[in-house]
PDB file of N, CA and C in Angstrom:
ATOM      1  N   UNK E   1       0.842  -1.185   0.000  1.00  0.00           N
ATOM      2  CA  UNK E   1       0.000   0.000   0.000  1.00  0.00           C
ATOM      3  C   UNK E   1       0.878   1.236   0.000  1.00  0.00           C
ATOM      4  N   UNK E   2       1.046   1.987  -1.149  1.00  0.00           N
ATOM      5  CA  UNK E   2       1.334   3.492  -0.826  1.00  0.00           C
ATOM      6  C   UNK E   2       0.614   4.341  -0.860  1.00  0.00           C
ATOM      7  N   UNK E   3       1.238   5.233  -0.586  1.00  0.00           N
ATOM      8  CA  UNK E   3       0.537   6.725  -0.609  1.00  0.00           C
ATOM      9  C   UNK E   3      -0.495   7.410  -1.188  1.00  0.00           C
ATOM     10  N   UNK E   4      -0.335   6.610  -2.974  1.00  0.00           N
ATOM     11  CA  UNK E   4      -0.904   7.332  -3.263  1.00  0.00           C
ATOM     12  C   UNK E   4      -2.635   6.394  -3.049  1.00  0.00           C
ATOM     13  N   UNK E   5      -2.517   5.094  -2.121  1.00  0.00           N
ATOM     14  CA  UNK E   5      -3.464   4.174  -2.184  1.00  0.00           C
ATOM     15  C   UNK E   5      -3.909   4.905  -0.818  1.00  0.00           C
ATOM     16  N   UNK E   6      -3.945   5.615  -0.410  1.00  0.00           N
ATOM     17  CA  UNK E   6      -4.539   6.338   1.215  1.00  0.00           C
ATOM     18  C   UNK E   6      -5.445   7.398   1.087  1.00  0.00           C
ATOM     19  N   UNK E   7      -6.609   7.005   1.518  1.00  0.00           N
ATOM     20  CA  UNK E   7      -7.291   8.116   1.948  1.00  0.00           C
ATOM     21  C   UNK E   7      -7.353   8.941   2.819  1.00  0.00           C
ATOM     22  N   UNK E   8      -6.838  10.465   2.794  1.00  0.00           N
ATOM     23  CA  UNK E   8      -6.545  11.302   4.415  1.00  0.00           C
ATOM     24  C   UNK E   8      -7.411  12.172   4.663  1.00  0.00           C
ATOM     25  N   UNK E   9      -8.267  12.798   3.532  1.00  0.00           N
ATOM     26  CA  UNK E   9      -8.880  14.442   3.989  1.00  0.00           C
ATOM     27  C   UNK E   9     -10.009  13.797   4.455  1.00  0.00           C
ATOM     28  N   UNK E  10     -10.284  14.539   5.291  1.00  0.00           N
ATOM     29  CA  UNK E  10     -11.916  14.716   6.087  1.00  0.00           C
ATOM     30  C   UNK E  10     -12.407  14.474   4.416  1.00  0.00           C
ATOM     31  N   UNK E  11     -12.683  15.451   4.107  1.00  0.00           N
ATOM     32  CA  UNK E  11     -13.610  15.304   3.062  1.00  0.00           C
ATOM     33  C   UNK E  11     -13.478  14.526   1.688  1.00  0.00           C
ATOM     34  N   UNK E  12     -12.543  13.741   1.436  1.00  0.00           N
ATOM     35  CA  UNK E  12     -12.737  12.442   0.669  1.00  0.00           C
ATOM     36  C   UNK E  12     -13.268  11.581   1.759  1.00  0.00           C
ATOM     37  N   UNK E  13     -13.370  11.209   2.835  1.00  0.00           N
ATOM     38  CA  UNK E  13     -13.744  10.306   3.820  1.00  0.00           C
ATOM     39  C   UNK E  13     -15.447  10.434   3.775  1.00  0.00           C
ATOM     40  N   UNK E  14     -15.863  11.849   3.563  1.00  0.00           N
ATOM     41  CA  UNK E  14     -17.498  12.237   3.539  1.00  0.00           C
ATOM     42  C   UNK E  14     -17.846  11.818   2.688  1.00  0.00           C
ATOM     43  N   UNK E  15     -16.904  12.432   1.017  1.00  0.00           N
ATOM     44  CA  UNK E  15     -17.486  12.018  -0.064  1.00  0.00           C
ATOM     45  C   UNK E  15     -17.794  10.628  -0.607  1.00  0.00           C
ATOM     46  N   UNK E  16     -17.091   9.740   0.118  1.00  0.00           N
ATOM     47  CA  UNK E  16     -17.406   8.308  -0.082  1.00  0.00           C
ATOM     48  C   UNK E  16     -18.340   7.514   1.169  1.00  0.00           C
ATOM     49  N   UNK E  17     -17.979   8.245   2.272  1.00  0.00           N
ATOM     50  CA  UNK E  17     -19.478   7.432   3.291  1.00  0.00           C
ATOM     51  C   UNK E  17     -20.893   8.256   2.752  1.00  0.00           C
ATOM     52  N   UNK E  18     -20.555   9.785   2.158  1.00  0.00           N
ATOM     53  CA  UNK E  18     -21.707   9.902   1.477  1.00  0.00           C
ATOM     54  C   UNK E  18     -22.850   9.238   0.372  1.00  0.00           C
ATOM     55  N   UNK E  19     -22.037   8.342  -0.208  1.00  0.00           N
ATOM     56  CA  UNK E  19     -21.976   8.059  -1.574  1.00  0.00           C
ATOM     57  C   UNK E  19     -23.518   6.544  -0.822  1.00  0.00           C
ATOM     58  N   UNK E  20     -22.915   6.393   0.137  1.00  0.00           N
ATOM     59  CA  UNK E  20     -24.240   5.383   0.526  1.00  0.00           C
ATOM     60  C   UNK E  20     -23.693   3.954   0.147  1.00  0.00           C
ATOM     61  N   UNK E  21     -22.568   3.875  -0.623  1.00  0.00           N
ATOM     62  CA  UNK E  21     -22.678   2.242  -1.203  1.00  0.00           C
ATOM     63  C   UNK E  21     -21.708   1.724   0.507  1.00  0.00           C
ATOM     64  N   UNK E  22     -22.766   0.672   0.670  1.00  0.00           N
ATOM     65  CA  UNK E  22     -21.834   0.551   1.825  1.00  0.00           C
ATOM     66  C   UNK E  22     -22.290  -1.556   2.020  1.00  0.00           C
ATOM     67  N   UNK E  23     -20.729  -2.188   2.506  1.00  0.00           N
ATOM     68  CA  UNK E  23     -21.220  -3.574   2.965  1.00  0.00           C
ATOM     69  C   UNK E  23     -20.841  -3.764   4.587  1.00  0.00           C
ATOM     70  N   UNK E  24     -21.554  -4.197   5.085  1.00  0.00           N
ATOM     71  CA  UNK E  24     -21.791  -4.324   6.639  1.00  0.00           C
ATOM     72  C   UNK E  24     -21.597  -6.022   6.928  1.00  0.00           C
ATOM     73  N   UNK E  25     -20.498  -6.001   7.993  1.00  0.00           N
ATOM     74  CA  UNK E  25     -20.566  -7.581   8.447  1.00  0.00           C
ATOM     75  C   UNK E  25     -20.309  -7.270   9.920  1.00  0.00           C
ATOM     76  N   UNK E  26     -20.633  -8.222  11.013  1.00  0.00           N
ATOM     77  CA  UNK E  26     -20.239  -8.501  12.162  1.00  0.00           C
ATOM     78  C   UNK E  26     -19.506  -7.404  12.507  1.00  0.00           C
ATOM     79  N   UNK E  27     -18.152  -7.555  11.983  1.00  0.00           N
ATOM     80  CA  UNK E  27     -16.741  -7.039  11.894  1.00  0.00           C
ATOM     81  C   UNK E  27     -16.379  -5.523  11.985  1.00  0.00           C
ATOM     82  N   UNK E  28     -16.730  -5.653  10.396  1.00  0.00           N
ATOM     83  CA  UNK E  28     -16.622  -4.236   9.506  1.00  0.00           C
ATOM     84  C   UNK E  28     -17.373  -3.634   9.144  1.00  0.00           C
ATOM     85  N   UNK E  29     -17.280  -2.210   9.009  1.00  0.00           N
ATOM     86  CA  UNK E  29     -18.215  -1.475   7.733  1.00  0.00           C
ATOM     87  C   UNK E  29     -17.657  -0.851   6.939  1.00  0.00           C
ATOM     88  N   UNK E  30     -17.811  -1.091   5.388  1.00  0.00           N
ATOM     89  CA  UNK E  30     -16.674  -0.408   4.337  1.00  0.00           C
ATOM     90  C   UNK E  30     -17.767   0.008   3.579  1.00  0.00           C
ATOM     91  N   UNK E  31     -17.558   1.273   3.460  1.00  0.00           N
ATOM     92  CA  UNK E  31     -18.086   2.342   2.215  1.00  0.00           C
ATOM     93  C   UNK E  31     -17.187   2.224   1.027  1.00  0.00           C
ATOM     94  N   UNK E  32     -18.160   2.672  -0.002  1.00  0.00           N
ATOM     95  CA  UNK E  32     -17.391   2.781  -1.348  1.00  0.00           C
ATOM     96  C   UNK E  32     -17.503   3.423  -2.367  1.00  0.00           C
ATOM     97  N   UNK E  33     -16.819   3.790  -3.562  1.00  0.00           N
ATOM     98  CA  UNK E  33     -17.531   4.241  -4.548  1.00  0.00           C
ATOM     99  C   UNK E  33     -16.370   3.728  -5.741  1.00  0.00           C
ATOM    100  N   UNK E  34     -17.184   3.937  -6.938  1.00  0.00           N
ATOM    101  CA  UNK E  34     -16.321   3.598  -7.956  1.00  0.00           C
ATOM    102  C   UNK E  34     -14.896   4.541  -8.134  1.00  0.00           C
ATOM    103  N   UNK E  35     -14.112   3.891  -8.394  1.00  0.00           N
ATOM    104  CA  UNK E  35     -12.666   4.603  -8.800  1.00  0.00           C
ATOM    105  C   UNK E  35     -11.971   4.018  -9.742  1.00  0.00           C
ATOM    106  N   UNK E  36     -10.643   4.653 -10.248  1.00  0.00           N
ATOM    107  CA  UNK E  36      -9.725   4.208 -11.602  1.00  0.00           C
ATOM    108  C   UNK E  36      -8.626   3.668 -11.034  1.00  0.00           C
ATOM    109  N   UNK E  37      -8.667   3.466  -9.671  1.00  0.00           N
ATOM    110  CA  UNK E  37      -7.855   2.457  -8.836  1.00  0.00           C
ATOM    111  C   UNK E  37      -7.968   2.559  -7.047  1.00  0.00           C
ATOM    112  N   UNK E  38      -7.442   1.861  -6.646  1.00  0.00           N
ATOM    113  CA  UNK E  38      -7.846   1.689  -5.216  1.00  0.00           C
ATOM    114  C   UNK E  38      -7.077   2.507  -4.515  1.00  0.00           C
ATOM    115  N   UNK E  39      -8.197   2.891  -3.578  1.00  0.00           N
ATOM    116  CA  UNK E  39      -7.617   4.003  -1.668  1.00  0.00           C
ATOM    117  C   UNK E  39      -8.284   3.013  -0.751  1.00  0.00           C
ATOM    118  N   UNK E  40      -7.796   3.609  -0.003  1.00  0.00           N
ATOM    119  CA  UNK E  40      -8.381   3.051   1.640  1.00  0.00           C
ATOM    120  C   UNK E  40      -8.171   4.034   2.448  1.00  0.00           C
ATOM    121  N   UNK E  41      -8.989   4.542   3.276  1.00  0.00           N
ATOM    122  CA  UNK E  41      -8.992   4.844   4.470  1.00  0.00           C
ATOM    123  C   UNK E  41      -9.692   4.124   5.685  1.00  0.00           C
ATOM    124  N   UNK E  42      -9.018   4.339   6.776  1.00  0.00           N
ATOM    125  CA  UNK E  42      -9.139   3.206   8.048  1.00  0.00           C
ATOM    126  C   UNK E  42      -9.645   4.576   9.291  1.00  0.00           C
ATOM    127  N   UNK E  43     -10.945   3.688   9.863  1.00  0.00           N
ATOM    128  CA  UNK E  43     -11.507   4.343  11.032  1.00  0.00           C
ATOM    129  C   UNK E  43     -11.746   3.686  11.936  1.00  0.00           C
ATOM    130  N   UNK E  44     -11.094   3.798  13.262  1.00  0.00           N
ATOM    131  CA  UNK E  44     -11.061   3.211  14.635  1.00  0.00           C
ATOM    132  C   UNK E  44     -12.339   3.853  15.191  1.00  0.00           C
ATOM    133  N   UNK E  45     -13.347   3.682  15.578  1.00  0.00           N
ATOM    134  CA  UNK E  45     -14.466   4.820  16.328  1.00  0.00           C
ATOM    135  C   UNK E  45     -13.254   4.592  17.805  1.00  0.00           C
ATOM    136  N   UNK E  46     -13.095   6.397  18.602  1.00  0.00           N
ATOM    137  CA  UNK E  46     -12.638   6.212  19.594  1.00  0.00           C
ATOM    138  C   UNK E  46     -12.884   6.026  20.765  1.00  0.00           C
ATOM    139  N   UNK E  47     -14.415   5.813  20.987  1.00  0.00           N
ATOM    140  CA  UNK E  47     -15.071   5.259  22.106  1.00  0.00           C
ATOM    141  C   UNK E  47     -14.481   3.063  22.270  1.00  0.00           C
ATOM    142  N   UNK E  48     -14.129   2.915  21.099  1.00  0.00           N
ATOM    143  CA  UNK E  48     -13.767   1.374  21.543  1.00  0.00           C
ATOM    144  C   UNK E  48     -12.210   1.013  21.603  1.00  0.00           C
ATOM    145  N   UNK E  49     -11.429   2.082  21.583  1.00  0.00           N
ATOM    146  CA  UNK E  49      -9.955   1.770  22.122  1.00  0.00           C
ATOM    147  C   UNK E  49      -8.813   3.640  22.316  1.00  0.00           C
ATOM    148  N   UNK E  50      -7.937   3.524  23.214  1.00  0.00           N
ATOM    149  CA  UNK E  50      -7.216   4.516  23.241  1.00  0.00           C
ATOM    150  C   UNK E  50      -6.423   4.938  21.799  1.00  0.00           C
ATOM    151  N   UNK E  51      -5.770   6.110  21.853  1.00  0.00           N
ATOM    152  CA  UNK E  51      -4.988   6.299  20.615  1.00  0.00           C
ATOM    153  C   UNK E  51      -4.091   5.367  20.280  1.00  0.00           C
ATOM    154  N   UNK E  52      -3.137   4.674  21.098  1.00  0.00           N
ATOM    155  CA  UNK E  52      -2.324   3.812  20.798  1.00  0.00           C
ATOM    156  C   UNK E  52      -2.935   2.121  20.397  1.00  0.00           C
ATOM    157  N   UNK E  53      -3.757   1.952  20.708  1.00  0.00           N
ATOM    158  CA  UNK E  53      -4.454   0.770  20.752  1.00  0.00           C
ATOM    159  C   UNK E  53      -5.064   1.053  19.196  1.00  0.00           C
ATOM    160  N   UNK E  54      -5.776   2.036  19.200  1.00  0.00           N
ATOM    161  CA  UNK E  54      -6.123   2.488  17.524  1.00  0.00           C
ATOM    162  C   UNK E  54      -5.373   2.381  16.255  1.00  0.00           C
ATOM    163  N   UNK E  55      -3.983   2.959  16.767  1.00  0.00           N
ATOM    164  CA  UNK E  55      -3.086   3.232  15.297  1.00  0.00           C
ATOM    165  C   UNK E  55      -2.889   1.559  15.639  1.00  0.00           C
ATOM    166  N   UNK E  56      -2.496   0.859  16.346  1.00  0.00           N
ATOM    167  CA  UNK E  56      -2.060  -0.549  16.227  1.00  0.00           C
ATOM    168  C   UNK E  56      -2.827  -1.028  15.230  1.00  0.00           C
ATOM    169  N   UNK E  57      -4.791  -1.240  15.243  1.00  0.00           N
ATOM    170  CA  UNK E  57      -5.441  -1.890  14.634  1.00  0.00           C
ATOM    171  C   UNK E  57      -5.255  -1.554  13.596  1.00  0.00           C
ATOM    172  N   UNK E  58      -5.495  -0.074  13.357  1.00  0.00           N
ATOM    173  CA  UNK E  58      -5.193   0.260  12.070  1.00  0.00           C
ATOM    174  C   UNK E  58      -4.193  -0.208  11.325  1.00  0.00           C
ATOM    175  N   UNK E  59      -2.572  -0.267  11.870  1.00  0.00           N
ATOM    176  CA  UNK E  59      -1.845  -0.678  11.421  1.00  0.00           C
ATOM    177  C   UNK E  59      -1.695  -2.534  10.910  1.00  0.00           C
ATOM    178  N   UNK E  60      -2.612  -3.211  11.686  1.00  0.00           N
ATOM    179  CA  UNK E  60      -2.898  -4.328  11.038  1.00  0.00           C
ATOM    180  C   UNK E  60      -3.867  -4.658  10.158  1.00  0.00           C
ATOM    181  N   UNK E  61      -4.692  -3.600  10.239  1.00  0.00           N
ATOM    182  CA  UNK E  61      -5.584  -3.547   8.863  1.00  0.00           C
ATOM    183  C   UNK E  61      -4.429  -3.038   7.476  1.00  0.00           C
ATOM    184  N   UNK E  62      -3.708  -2.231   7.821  1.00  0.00           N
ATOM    185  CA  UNK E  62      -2.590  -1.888   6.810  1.00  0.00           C
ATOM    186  C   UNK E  62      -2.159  -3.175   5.974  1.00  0.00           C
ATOM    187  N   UNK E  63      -1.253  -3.714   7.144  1.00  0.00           N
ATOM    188  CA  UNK E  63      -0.777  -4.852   6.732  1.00  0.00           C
ATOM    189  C   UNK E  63      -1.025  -6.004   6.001  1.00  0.00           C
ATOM    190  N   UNK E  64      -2.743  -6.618   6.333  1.00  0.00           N
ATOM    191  CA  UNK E  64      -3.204  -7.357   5.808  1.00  0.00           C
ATOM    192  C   UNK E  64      -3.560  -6.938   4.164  1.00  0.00           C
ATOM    193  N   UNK E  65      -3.917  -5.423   4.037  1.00  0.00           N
ATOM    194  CA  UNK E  65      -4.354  -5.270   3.069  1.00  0.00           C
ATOM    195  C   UNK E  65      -3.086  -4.911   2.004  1.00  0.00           C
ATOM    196  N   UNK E  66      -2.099  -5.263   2.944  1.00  0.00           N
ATOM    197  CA  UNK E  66      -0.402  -4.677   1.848  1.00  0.00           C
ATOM    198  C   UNK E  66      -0.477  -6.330   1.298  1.00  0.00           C
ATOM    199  N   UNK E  67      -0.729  -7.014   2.034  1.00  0.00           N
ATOM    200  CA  UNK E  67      -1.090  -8.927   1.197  1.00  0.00           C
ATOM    201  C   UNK E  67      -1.530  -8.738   0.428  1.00  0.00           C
ATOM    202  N   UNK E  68      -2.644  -8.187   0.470  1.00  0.00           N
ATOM    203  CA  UNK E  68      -3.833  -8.617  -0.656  1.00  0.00           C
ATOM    204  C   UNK E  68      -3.718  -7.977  -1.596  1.00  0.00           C
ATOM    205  N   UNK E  69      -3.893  -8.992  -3.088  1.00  0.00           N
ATOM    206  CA  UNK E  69      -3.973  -8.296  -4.464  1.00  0.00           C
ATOM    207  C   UNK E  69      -4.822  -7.164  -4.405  1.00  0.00           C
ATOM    208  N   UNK E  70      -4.686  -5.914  -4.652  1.00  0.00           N
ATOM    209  CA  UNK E  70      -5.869  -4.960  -4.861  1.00  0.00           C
ATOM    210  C   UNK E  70      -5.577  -4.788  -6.292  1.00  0.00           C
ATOM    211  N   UNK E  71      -5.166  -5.167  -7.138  1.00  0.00           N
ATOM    212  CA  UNK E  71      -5.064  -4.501  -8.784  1.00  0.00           C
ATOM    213  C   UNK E  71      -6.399  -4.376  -9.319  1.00  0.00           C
ATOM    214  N   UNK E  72      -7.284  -5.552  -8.975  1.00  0.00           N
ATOM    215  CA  UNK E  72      -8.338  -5.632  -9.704  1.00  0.00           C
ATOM    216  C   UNK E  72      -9.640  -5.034  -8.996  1.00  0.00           C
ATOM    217  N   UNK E  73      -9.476  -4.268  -7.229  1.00  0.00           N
ATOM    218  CA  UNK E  73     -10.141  -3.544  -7.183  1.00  0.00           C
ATOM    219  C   UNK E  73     -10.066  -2.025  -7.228  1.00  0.00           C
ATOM    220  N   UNK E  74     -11.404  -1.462  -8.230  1.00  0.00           N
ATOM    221  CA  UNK E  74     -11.111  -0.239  -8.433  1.00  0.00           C
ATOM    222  C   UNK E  74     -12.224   0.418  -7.419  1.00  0.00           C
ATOM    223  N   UNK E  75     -12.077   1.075  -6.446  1.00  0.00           N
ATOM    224  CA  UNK E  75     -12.964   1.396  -5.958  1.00  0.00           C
ATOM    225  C   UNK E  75     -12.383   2.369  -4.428  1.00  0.00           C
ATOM    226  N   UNK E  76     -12.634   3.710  -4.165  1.00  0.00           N
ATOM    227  CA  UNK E  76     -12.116   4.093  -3.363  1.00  0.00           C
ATOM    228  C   UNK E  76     -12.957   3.797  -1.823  1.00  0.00           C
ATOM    229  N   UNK E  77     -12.308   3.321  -0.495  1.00  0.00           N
ATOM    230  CA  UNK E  77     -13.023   2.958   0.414  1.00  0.00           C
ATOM    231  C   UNK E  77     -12.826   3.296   1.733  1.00  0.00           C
ATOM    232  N   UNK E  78     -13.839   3.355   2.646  1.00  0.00           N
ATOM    233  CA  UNK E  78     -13.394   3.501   4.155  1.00  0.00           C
ATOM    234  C   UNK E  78     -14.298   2.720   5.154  1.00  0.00           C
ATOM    235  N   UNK E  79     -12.738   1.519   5.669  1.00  0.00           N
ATOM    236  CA  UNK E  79     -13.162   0.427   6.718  1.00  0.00           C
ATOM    237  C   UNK E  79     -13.365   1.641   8.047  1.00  0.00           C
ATOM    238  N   UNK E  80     -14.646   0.921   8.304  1.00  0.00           N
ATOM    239  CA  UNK E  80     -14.997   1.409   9.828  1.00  0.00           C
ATOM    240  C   UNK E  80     -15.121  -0.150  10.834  1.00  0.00           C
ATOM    241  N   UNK E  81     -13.925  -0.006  11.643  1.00  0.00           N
ATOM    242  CA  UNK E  81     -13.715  -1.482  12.049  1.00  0.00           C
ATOM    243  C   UNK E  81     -15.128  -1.109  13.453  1.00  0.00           C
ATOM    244  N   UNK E  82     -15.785  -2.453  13.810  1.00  0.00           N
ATOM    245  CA  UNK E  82     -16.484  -2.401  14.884  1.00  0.00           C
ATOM    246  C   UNK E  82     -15.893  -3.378  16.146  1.00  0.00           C
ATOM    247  N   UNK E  83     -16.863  -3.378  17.042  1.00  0.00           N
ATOM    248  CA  UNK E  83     -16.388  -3.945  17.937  1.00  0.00           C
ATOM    249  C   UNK E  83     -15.572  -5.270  18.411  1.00  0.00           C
ATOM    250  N   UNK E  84     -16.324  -5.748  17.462  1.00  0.00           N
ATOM    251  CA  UNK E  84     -16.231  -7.438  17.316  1.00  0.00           C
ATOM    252  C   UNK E  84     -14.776  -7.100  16.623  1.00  0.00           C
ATOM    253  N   UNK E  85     -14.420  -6.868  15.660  1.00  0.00           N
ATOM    254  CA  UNK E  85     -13.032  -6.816  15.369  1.00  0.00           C
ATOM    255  C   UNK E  85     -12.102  -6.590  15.758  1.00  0.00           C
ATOM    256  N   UNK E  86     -12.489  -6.120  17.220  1.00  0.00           N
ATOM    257  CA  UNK E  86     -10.633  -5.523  17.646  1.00  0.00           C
ATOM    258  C   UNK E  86     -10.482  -6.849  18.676  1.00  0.00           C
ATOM    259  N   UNK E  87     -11.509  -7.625  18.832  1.00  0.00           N
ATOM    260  CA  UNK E  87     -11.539  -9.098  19.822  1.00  0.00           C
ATOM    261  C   UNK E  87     -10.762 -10.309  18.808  1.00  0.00           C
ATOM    262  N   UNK E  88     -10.680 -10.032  17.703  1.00  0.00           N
ATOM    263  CA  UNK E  88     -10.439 -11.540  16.824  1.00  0.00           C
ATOM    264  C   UNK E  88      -9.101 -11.822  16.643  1.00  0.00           C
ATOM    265  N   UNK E  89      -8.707 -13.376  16.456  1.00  0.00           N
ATOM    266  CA  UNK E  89      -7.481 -13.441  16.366  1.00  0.00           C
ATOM    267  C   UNK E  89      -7.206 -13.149  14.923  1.00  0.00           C
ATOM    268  N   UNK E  90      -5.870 -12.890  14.649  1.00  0.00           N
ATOM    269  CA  UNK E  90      -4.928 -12.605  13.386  1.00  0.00           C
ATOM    270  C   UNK E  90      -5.311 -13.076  12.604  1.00  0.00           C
ATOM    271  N   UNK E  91      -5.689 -14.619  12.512  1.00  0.00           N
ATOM    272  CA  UNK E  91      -6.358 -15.275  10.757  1.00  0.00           C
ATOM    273  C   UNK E  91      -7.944 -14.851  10.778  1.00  0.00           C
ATOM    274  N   UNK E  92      -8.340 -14.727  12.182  1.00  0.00           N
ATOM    275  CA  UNK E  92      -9.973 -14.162  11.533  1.00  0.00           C
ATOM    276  C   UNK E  92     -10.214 -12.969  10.592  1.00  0.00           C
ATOM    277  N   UNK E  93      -9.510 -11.449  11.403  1.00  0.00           N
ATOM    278  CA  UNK E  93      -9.041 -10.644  10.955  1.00  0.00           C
ATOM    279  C   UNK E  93      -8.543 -10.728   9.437  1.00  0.00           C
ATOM    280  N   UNK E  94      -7.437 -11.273   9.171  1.00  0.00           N
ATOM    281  CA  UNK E  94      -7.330 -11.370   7.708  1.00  0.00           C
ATOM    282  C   UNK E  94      -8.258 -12.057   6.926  1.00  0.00           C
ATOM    283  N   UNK E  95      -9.155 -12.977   7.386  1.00  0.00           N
ATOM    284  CA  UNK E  95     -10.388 -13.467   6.839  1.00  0.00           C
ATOM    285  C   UNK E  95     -11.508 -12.490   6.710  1.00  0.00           C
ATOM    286  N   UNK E  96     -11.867 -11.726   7.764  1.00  0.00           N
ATOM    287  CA  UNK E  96     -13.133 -10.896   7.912  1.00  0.00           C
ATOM    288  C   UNK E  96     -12.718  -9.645   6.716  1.00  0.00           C
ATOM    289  N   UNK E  97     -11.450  -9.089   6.528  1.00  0.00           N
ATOM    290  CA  UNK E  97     -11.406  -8.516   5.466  1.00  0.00           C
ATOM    291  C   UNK E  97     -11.388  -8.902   4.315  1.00  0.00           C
ATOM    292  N   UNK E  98     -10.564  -9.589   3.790  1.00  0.00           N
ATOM    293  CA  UNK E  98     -10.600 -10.555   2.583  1.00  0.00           C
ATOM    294  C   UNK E  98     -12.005 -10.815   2.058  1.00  0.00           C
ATOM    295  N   UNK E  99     -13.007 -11.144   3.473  1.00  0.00           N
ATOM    296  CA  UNK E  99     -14.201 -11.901   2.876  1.00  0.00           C
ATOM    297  C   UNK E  99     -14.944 -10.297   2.300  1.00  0.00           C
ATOM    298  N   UNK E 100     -14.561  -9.267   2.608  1.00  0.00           N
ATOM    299  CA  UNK E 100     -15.608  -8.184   2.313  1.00  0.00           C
ATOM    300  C   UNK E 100     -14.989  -7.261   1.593  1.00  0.00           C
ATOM    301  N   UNK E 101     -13.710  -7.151   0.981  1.00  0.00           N
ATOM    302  CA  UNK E 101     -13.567  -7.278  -0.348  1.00  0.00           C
ATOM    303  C   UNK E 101     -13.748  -8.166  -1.067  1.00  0.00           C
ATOM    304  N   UNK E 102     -13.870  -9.498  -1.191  1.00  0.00           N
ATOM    305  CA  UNK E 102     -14.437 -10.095  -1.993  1.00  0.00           C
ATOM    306  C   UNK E 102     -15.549  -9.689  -2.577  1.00  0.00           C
ATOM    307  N   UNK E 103     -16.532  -9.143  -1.315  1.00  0.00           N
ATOM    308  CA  UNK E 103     -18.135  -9.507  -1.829  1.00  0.00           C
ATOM    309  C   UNK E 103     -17.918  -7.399  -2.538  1.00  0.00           C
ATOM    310  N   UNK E 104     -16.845  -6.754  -2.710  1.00  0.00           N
ATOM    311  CA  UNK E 104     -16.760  -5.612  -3.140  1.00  0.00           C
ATOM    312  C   UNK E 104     -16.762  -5.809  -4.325  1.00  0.00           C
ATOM    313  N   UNK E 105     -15.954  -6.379  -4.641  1.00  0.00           N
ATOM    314  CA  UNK E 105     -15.330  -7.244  -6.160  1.00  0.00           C
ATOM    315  C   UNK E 105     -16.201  -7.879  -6.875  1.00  0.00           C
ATOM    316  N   UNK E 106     -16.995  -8.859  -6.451  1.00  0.00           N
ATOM    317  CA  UNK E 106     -17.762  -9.528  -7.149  1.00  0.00           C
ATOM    318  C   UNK E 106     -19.270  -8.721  -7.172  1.00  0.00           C
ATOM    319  N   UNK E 107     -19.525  -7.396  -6.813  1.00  0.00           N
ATOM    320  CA  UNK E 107     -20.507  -6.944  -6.974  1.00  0.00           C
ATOM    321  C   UNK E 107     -21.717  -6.582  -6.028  1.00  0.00           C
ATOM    322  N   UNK E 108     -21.801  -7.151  -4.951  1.00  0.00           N
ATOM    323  CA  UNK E 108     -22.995  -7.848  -3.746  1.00  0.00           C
ATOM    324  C   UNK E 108     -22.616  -6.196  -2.683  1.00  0.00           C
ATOM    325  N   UNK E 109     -23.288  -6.042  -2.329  1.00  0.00           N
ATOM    326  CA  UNK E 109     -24.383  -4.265  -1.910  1.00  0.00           C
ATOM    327  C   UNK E 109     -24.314  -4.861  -0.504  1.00  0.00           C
ATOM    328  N   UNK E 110     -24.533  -5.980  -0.302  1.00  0.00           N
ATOM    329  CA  UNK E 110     -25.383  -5.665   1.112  1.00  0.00           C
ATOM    330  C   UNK E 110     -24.558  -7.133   2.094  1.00  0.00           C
TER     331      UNK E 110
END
């Protein structure tokens, strides 16, 4: 993942939770919209961990997603991790994302 794959301003973050396309699991919630190649931005809500505990998750959401092929998704996005996710071990985690880009990729809304 570089730089130019990051989403930072407040307001690209609006313009895509605006946008409404959104998939919801247990886990996660990732907004989206179409793009000519892939971003990510990552949101800890800070009522479910301190600052340091935050950039950590975040930083393993980083990681997992520096694995994963993104070439073939075009779509700019922002994971809003929930509760249940900051409890799971390491292969769930890389599973619970994986599984919801998948269902980004192959098309499925909901």
């Amino acid at each position: 993942m570089d730089k130019k794959n990051v989403v930072k301003k407040n307001w690209e973050f609006q313009k895509i939770i605006d946008s409404r396309n959104q998939i919801i699991s247990r886990n996660l919630i990732v907004y989206f919209t179409r793009s000519d190649h892939f971003r990510v931005g990552i949101s800890i809500p800070k009522q479910f961990a301190n600052a340091v505990q935050r950039n950590h998750y975040k930083n393993q959401i980083r990681a997992i997603l520096r694995k994963m092929d993104t070439n073939n998704i075009n779509y700019d996005t922002v994971i809003i991790a929930r509760k249940n996710f900051l409890n799971l071990s390491w292969e769930q985690k890389i599973l619970a994302v994986h599984k919801i880009y998948e269902r980004i990729s192959n098309g499925k809304k909901s």
